[in-house]
XYZ file of C-alpha atoms in Angstrom:
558
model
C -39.758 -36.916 -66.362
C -37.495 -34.370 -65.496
C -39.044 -32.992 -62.543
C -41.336 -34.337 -60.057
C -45.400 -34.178 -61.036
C -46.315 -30.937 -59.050
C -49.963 -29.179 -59.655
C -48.918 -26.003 -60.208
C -50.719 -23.607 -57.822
C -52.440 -20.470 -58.717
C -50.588 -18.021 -56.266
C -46.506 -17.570 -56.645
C -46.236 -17.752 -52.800
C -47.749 -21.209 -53.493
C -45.605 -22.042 -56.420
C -42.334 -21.247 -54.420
C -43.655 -23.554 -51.554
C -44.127 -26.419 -53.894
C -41.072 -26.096 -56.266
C -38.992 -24.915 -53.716
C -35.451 -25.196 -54.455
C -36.533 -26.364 -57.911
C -37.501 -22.310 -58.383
C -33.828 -21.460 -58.655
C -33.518 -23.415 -61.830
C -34.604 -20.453 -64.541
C -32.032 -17.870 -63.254
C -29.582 -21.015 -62.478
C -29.549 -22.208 -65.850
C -29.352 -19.204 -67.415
C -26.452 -17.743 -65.037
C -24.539 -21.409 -65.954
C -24.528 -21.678 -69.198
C -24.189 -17.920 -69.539
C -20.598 -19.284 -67.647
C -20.628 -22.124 -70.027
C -21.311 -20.761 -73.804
C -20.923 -17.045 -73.340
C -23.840 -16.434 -75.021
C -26.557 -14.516 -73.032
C -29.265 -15.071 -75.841
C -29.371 -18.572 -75.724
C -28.949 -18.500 -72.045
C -31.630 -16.703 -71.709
C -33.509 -18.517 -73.505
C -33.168 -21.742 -72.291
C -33.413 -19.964 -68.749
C -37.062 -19.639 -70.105
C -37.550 -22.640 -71.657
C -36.472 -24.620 -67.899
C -39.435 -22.813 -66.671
C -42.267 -22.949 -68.528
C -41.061 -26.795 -68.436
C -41.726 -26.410 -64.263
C -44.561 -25.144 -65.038
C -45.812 -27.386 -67.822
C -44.987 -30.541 -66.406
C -47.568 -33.056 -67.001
C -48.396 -36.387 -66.078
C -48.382 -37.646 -69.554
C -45.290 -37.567 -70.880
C -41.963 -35.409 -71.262
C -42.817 -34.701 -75.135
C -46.267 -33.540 -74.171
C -45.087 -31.158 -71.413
C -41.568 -29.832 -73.887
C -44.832 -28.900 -76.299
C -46.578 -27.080 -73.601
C -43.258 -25.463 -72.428
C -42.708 -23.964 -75.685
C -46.289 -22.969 -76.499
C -46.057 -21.395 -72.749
C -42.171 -19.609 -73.551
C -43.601 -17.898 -77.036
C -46.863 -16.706 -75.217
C -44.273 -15.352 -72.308
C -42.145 -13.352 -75.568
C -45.479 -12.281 -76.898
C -47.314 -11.184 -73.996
C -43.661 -9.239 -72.945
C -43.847 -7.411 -76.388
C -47.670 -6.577 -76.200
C -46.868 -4.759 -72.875
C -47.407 -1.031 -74.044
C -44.670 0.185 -71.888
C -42.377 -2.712 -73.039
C -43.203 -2.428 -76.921
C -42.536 1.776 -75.964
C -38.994 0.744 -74.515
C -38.378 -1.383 -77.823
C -39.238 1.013 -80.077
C -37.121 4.302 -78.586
C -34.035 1.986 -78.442
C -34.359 0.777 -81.940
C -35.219 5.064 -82.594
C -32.003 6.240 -81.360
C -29.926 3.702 -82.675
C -31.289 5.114 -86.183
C -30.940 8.701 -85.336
C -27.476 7.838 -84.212
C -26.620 6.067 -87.390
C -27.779 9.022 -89.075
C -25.924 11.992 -87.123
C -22.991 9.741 -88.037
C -23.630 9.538 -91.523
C -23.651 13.252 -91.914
C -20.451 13.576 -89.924
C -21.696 15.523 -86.854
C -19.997 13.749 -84.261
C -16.915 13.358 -86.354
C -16.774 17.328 -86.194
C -16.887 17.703 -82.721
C -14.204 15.376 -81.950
C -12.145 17.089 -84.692
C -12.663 20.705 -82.985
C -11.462 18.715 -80.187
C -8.681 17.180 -81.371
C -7.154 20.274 -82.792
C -6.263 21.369 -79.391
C -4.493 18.790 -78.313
C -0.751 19.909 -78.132
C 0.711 17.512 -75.203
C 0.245 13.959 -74.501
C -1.988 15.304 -71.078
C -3.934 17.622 -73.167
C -4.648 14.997 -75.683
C -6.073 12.561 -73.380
C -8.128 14.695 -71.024
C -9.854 15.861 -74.780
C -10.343 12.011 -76.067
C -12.381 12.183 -72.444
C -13.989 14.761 -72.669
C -15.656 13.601 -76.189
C -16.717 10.956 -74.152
C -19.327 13.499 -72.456
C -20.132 14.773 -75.736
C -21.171 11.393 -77.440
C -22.975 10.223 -74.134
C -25.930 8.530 -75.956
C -24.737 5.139 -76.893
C -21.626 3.221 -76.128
C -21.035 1.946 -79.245
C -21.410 5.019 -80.767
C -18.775 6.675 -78.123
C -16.603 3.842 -79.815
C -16.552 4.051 -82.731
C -16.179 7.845 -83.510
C -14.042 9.003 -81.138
C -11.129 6.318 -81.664
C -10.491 6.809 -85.542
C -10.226 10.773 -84.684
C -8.073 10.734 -81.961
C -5.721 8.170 -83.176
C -3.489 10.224 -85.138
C -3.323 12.968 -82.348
C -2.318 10.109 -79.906
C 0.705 8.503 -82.279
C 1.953 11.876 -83.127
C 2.218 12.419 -78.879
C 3.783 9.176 -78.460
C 0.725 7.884 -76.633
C 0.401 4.044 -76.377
C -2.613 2.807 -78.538
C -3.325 0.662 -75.397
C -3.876 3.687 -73.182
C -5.998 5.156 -75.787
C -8.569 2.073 -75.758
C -8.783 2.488 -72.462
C -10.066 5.960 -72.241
C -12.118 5.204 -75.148
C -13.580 1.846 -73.212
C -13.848 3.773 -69.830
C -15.749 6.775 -70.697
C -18.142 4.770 -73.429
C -20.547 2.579 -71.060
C -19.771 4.472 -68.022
C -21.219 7.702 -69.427
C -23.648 5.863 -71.107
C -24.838 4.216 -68.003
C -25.766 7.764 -66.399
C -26.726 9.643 -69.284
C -30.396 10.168 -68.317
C -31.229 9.890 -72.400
C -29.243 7.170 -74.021
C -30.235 3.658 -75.250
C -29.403 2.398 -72.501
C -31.622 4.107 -70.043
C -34.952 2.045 -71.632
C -33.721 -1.084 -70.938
C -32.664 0.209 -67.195
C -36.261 1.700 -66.807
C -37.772 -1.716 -68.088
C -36.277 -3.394 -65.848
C -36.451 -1.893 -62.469
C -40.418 -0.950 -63.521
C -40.873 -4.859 -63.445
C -38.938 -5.531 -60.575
C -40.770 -2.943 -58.376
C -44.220 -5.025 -59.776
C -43.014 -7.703 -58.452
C -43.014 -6.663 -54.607
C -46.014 -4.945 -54.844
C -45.418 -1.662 -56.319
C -46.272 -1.522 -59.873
C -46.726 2.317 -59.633
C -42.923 3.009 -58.915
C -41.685 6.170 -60.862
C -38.901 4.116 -62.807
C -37.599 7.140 -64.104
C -37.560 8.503 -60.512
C -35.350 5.457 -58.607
C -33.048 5.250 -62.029
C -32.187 8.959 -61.479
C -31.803 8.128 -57.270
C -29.206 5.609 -58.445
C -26.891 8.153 -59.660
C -25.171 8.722 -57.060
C -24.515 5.443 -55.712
C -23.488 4.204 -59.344
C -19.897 4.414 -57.816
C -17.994 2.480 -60.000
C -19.098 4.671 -63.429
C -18.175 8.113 -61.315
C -14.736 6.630 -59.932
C -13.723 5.312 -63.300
C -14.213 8.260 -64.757
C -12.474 9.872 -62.383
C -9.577 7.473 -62.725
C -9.345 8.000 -66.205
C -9.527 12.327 -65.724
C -6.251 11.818 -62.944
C -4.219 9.505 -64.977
C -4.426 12.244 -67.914
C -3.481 15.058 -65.925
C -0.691 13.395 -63.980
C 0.767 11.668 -66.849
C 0.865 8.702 -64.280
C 0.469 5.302 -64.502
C 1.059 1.567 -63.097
C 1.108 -2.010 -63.983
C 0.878 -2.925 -67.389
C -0.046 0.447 -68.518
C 2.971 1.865 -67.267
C 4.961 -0.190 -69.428
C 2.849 0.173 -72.645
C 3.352 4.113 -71.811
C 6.709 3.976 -71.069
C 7.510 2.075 -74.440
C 5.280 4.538 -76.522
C 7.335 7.291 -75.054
C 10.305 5.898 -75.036
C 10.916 3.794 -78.023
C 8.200 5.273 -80.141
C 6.676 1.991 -80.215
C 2.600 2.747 -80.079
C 1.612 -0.484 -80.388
C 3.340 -3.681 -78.686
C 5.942 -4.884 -80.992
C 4.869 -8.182 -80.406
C 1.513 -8.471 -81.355
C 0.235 -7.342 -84.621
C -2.672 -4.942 -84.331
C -3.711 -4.725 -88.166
C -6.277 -7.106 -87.770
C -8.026 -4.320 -85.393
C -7.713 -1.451 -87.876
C -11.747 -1.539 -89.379
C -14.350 1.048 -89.429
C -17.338 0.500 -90.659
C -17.084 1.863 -93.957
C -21.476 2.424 -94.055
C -21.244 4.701 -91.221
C -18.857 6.910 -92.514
C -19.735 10.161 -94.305
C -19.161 10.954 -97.914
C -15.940 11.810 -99.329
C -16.586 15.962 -100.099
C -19.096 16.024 -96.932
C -18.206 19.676 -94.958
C -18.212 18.051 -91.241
C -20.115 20.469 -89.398
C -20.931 20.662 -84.978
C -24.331 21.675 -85.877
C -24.858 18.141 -87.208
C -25.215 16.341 -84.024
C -25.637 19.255 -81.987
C -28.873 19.989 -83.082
C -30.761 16.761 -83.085
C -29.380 15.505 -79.784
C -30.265 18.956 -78.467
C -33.811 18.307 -79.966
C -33.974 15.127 -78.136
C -33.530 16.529 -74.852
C -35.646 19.772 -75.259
C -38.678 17.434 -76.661
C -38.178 14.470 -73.851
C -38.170 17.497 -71.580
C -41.228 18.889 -72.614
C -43.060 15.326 -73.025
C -41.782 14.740 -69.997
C -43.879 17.622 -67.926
C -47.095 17.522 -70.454
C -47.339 13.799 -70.285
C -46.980 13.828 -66.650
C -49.177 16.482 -66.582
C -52.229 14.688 -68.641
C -51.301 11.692 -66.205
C -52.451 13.743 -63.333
C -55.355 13.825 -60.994
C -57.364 15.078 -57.906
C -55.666 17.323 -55.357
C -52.411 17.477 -57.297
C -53.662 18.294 -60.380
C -55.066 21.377 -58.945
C -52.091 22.278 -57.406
C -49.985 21.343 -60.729
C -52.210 23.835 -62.179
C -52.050 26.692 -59.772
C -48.110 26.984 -60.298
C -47.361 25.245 -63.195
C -43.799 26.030 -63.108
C -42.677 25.466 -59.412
C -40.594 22.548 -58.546
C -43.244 20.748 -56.978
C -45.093 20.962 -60.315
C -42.308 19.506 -62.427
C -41.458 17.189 -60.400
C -44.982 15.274 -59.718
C -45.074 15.867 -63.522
C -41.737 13.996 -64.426
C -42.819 11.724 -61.806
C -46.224 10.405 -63.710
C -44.928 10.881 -67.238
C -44.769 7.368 -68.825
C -40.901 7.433 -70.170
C -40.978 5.183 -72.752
C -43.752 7.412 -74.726
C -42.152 10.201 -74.519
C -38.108 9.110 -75.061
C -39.765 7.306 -78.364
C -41.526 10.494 -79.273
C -38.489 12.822 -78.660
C -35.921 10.331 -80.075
C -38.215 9.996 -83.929
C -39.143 13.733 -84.241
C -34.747 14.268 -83.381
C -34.490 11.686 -86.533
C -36.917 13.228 -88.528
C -34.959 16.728 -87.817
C -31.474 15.153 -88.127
C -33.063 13.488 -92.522
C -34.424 16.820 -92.869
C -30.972 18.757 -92.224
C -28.778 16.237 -94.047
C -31.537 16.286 -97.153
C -31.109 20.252 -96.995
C -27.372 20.208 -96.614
C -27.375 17.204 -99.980
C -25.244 15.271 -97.829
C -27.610 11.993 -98.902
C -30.514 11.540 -100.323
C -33.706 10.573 -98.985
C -33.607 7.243 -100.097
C -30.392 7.136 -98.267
C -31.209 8.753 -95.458
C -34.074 6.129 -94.678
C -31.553 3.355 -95.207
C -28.662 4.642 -92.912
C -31.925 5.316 -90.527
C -32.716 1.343 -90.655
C -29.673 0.341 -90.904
C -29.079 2.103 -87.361
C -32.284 0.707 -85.859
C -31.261 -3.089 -87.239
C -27.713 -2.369 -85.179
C -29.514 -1.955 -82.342
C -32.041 -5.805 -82.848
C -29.708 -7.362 -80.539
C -30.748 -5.052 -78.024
C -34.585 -6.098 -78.501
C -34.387 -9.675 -78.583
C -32.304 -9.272 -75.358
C -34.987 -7.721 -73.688
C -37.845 -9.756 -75.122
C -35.819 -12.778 -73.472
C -34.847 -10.557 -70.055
C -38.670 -9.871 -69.524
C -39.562 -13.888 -70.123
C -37.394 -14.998 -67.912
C -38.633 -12.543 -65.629
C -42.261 -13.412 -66.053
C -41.547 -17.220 -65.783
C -39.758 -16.097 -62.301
C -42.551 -14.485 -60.968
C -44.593 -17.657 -61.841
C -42.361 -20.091 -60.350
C -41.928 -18.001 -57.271
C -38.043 -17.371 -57.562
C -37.628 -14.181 -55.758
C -40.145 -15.602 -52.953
C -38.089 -18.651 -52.230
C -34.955 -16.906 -52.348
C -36.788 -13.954 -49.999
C -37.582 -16.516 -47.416
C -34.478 -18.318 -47.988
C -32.060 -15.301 -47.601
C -33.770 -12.220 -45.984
C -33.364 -13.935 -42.227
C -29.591 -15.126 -43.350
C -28.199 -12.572 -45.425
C -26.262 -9.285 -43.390
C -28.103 -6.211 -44.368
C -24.421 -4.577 -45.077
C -23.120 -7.531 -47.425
C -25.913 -7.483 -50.043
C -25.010 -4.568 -51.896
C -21.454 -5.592 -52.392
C -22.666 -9.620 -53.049
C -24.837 -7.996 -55.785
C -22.031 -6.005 -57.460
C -19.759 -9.007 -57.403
C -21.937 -11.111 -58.467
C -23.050 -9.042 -61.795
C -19.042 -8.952 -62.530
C -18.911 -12.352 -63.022
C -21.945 -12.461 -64.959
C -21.281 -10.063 -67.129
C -17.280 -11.045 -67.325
C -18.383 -14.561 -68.367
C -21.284 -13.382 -70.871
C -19.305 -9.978 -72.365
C -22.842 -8.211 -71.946
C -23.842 -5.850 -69.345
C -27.462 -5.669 -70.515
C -27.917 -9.591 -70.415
C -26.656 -9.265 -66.575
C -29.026 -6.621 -65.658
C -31.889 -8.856 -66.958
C -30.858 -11.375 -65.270
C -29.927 -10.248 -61.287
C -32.569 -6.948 -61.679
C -36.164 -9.579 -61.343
C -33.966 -10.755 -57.981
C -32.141 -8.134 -57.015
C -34.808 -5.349 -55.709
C -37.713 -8.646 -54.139
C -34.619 -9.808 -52.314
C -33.631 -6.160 -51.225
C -37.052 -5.468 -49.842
C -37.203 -8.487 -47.757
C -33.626 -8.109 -46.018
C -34.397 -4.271 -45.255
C -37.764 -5.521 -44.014
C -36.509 -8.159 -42.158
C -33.975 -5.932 -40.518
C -36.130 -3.156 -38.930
C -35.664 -0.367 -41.862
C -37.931 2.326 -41.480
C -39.598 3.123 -45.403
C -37.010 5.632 -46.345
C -34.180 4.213 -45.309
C -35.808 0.441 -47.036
C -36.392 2.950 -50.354
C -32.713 4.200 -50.539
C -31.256 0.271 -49.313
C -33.188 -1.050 -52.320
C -32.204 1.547 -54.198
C -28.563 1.504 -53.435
C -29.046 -2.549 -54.255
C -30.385 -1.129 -57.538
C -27.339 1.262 -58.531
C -24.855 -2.076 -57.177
C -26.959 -4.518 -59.897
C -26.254 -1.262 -62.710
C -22.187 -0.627 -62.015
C -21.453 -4.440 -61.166
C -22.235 -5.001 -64.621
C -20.450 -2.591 -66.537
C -16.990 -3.660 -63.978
C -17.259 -7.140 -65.365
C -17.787 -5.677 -68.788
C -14.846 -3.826 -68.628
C -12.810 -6.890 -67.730
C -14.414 -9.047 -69.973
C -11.964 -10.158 -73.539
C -15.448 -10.962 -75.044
C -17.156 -7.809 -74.779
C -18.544 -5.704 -77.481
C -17.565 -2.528 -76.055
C -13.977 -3.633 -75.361
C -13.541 -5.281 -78.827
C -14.892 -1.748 -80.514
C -12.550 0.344 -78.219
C -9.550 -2.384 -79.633
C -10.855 -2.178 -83.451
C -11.473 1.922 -83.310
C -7.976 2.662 -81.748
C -6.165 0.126 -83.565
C -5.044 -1.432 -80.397
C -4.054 -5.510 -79.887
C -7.552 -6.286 -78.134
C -5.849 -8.666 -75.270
C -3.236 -5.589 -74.677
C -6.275 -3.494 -74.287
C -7.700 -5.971 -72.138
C -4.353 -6.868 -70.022
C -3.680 -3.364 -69.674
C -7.560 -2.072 -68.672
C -7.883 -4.814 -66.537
C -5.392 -4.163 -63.635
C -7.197 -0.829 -63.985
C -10.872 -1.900 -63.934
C -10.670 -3.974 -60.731
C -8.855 -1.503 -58.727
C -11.410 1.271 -59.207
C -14.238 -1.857 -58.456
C -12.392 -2.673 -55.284
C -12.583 1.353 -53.954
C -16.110 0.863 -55.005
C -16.692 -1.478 -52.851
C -14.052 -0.483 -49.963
C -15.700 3.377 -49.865
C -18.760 3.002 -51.636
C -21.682 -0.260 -51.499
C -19.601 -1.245 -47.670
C -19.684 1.527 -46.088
C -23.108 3.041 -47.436
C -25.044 -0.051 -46.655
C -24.149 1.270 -43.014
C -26.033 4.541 -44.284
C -23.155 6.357 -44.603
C -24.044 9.180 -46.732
C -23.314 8.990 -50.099
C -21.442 12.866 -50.061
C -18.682 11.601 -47.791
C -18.321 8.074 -49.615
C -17.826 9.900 -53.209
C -14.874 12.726 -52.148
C -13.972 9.931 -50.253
C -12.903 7.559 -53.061
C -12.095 10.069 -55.454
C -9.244 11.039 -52.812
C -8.389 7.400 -52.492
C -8.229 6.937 -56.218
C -6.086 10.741 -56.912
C -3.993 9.587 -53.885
C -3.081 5.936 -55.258
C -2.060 7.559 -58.954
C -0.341 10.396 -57.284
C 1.856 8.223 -55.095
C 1.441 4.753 -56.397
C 1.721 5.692 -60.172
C 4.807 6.409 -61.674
C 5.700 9.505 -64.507
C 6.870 7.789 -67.838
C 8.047 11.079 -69.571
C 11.609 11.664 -69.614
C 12.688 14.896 -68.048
């Protein structure tokens, strides 16, 4: 027997009494062998499999309750698909990866970066437009990738920029953007996640959509980076091991490092790409992606709207276009619908102009379509196994032991910054940012209730601290993803800009954790005080300008 014999009580308060420390053991296991095998899948899903074996146990034996546990895990994956706002989630990230694949296919974002890329006469002009596409190809990460990098490439050698510095403005402007777009594929997993945390102190009403847009500003490591990235192009400064890749490029001529060989890293996916004799027109992604957003818009207010009732309702329908109106609207409108809805009728429109255009048929149309969506699996199965082991935690009473353990111990000003460090390891060690936000988001928002609580916040000022504890769970992930040499995001920026993937990472890194240190120095420090969040962001945008102004060194020759 692994564990003691407990009776497993009916009430999670209950459950955390009687497993005590033995509730830790889900999010433990998965957290060390995340460490360990660097594979968030099966960490997950033994994470799962360690509780439903808590909860299982029998006095029998150990083969009895391992049957039990696994009969209990695939009713947990089931019952976490059968949710109609988690099966809504699943299905508008699988959407938009297909619609993406699509827009691809017929060259659309290939255009834009190409009407881009024309203008770029000097080695500042060409890197403040490789980050501005960034903006432009906000819905997906990957996507960011994979299309900017083979069209900026030439532009870049021909300046004498180093390949290295070009990852890294590809790798810093793909999940950063991504991670505040407020329509991307990442923003269903977000919504999922922070939905089921709220339900888990009490509040399964929570406008998701509402806190995840209320994180914004305090997501101060995306905003800085990007930030970072926009000064180093316009001061043609740099330091550490950038400045040396920079100053060899420039100097020598030499894009890539001599030293390592970076033909290994020169692949494109060869599907995605459009036909040879395909006219690459704006229009192409411009249109559906504007579709998206006009139709998630509009679902947005009339699904709100239908969600209505009593007093407001009225008042919704009095002055149905006043702020108040579209924001209790947005506010009720069940996000996953309506992100699904916009994200197929944007596909639909993106096969029907391609068809019209002959760029592919229809039968190839549908297959770029799945062949998007099954790019985008991973994604699923990752939150199928994030929303186990976040039912199996609620069972076993994690975030109530660790509530009663911490909220009388832990400083109200530390958590914020605890939580950001702690989802850069986990997501250094993994290579995954979405794995870490399943993992520290079930914990993360019980654990900031209970310190505000126990610390004499009034509501508001408890809403924004847990909120705050929210945006540090969001940005602490994407840091350690950005130092991370297994991550997918860093490996595409390496493979799409034909860049050595440990220069990329060498070089990014001395980058990544100085712009996650001024996060934490003038942003989750200070504004767990309750310093406002419009003096902490000029603030560290002046400390970051300041540090490449003064610290960073020119590397062209004058």
């Amino acid at each position: 027997m692994l564990l003691p014999i407990i009776a497993l009580a009916s009430d999670t308060k209950d459950n955390s009494t009687l497993f005590g420390v033995f509730t830790l053991i889900p999010p433990l296991v998965a957290i060390v062998l995340a460490f360990i095998t660097r594979n968030v899948i099966f960490s997950l899903f033994i994470g799962i499999f360690s509780g439903t074996y808590m909860i299982s146990v029998s006095e029998k034996n150990v083969f009895i309750s391992i049957y039990y546990a696994f009969v209990d895990m695939s009713s947990k994956m089931v019952g976490s698909l059968a949710d109609s706002w988690n099966a809504g989630i699943v299905l508008q990230v699988l959407t938009i990866g297909g619609m993406i694949a699509v827009i691809t296919k017929m060259g659309g974002p290939r255009a834009i970066a190409e009407k881009l890329a024309k203008k770029a006469k000097t080695p500042a002009s060409a890197q403040l437009y490789t980050w501005i596409m960034g903006f432009f190809i906000f819905f997906d990460d990957y996507a960011n990738s994979l299309v900017i990098g083979p069209i900026m490439k030439p532009v870049t050698d021909k300046l004498k920029i180093a390949r290295e510095k070009l990852a890294f403005i590809i790798d810093a402007t793909a999940a950063p953007i991504a991670g505040l777009a407020l329509i991307s594929t990442w923003v269903g997993y977000e919504l999922s996640l922070i939905k089921d945390a709220y339900d888990s102190i009490g509040q399964p009403d929570i406008n998701a959509f509402g806190i995840f847009v209320e994180t914004l500003p305090y997501r101060f490591y995306n905003i800085l980076m990007l930030a970072f990235v926009f000064f180093s192009a316009f001061t043609l400064r740099e330091f550490g091991p950038m400045y040396k890749a920079a100053h060899r490029a420039h100097t020598k001529g030499h894009v890539t490092n001599p030293k390592t060989d970076s033909t290994l890293m020169n692949q494109e996916n060869s599907f995605m790409l459009p036909k040879e004799g395909v006219t690459y027109s704006i229009y192409n992604a411009i249109v559906p992606i504007f579709v998206l957003i006009v139709v998630a818009i509009v679902g947005f207010y009339l699904n709100g709207v239908s969600a209505l009732e009593g007093e407001i309702l009225k008042a919704v329908e009095s002055n149905p276009f006043s702020f108040y109106a579209v924001r209790e609207a947005f506010g009720a409108a069940d996000a996953s619908v309506v992100i699904f809805e916009a994200a197929l009728f944007s596909s639909l429109v993106a096969i029907i102009m391609g068809l019209k255009q002959k760029i592919f048929s229809l039968h190839e149309a549908l297959e770029t379509w799945v062949y998007g969506v099954k790019a985008l699996v991973i994604t699923a199965v990752i939150l199928i196994l994030a929303w186990s082991l976040s039912a199996v935690m609620k069972e076993v009473g994690t975030a109530n032991y660790l509530v009663t353990l911490l909220s009388e111990s832990t400083p109200q000003f530390i958590l914020p910054t605890v939580i950001f460090i702690l989802g850069s390891i986990i997501s250094f060690s993994t290579g995954t940012s979405y794995g870490t936000m399943g993992i520290l988001m079930p914990l993360t928002i019980p654990l900031a209730n209970a310190v505000g609580i126990q610390t004499g916040l009034e509501s508001v000022d408890l809403h924004n601290y847990i909120v705050l504890n929210v945006g540090a769970v969001l940005t602490g992930a994407i840091f350690g993803d950005h130092c991370s040499p297994i991550s997918d995001t860093s490996i595409l920026s390496s493979m799409a800009s034909s860049c050595n993937h440990m220069d990329h990472i060498s070089t990014q890194l001395y980058y990544a954790i100085f712009v996650g240190t001024v996060s934490i120095l003038c942003g989750y420090l200070p504004a767990a005080f309750s310093v406002p969040v419009t003096i902490l962001l000029p603030l560290g945008l002046l400390v970051i300008f300041l540090v490449i102004r003064f610290y960073g060194k020119p590397y062209l020759e004058k």
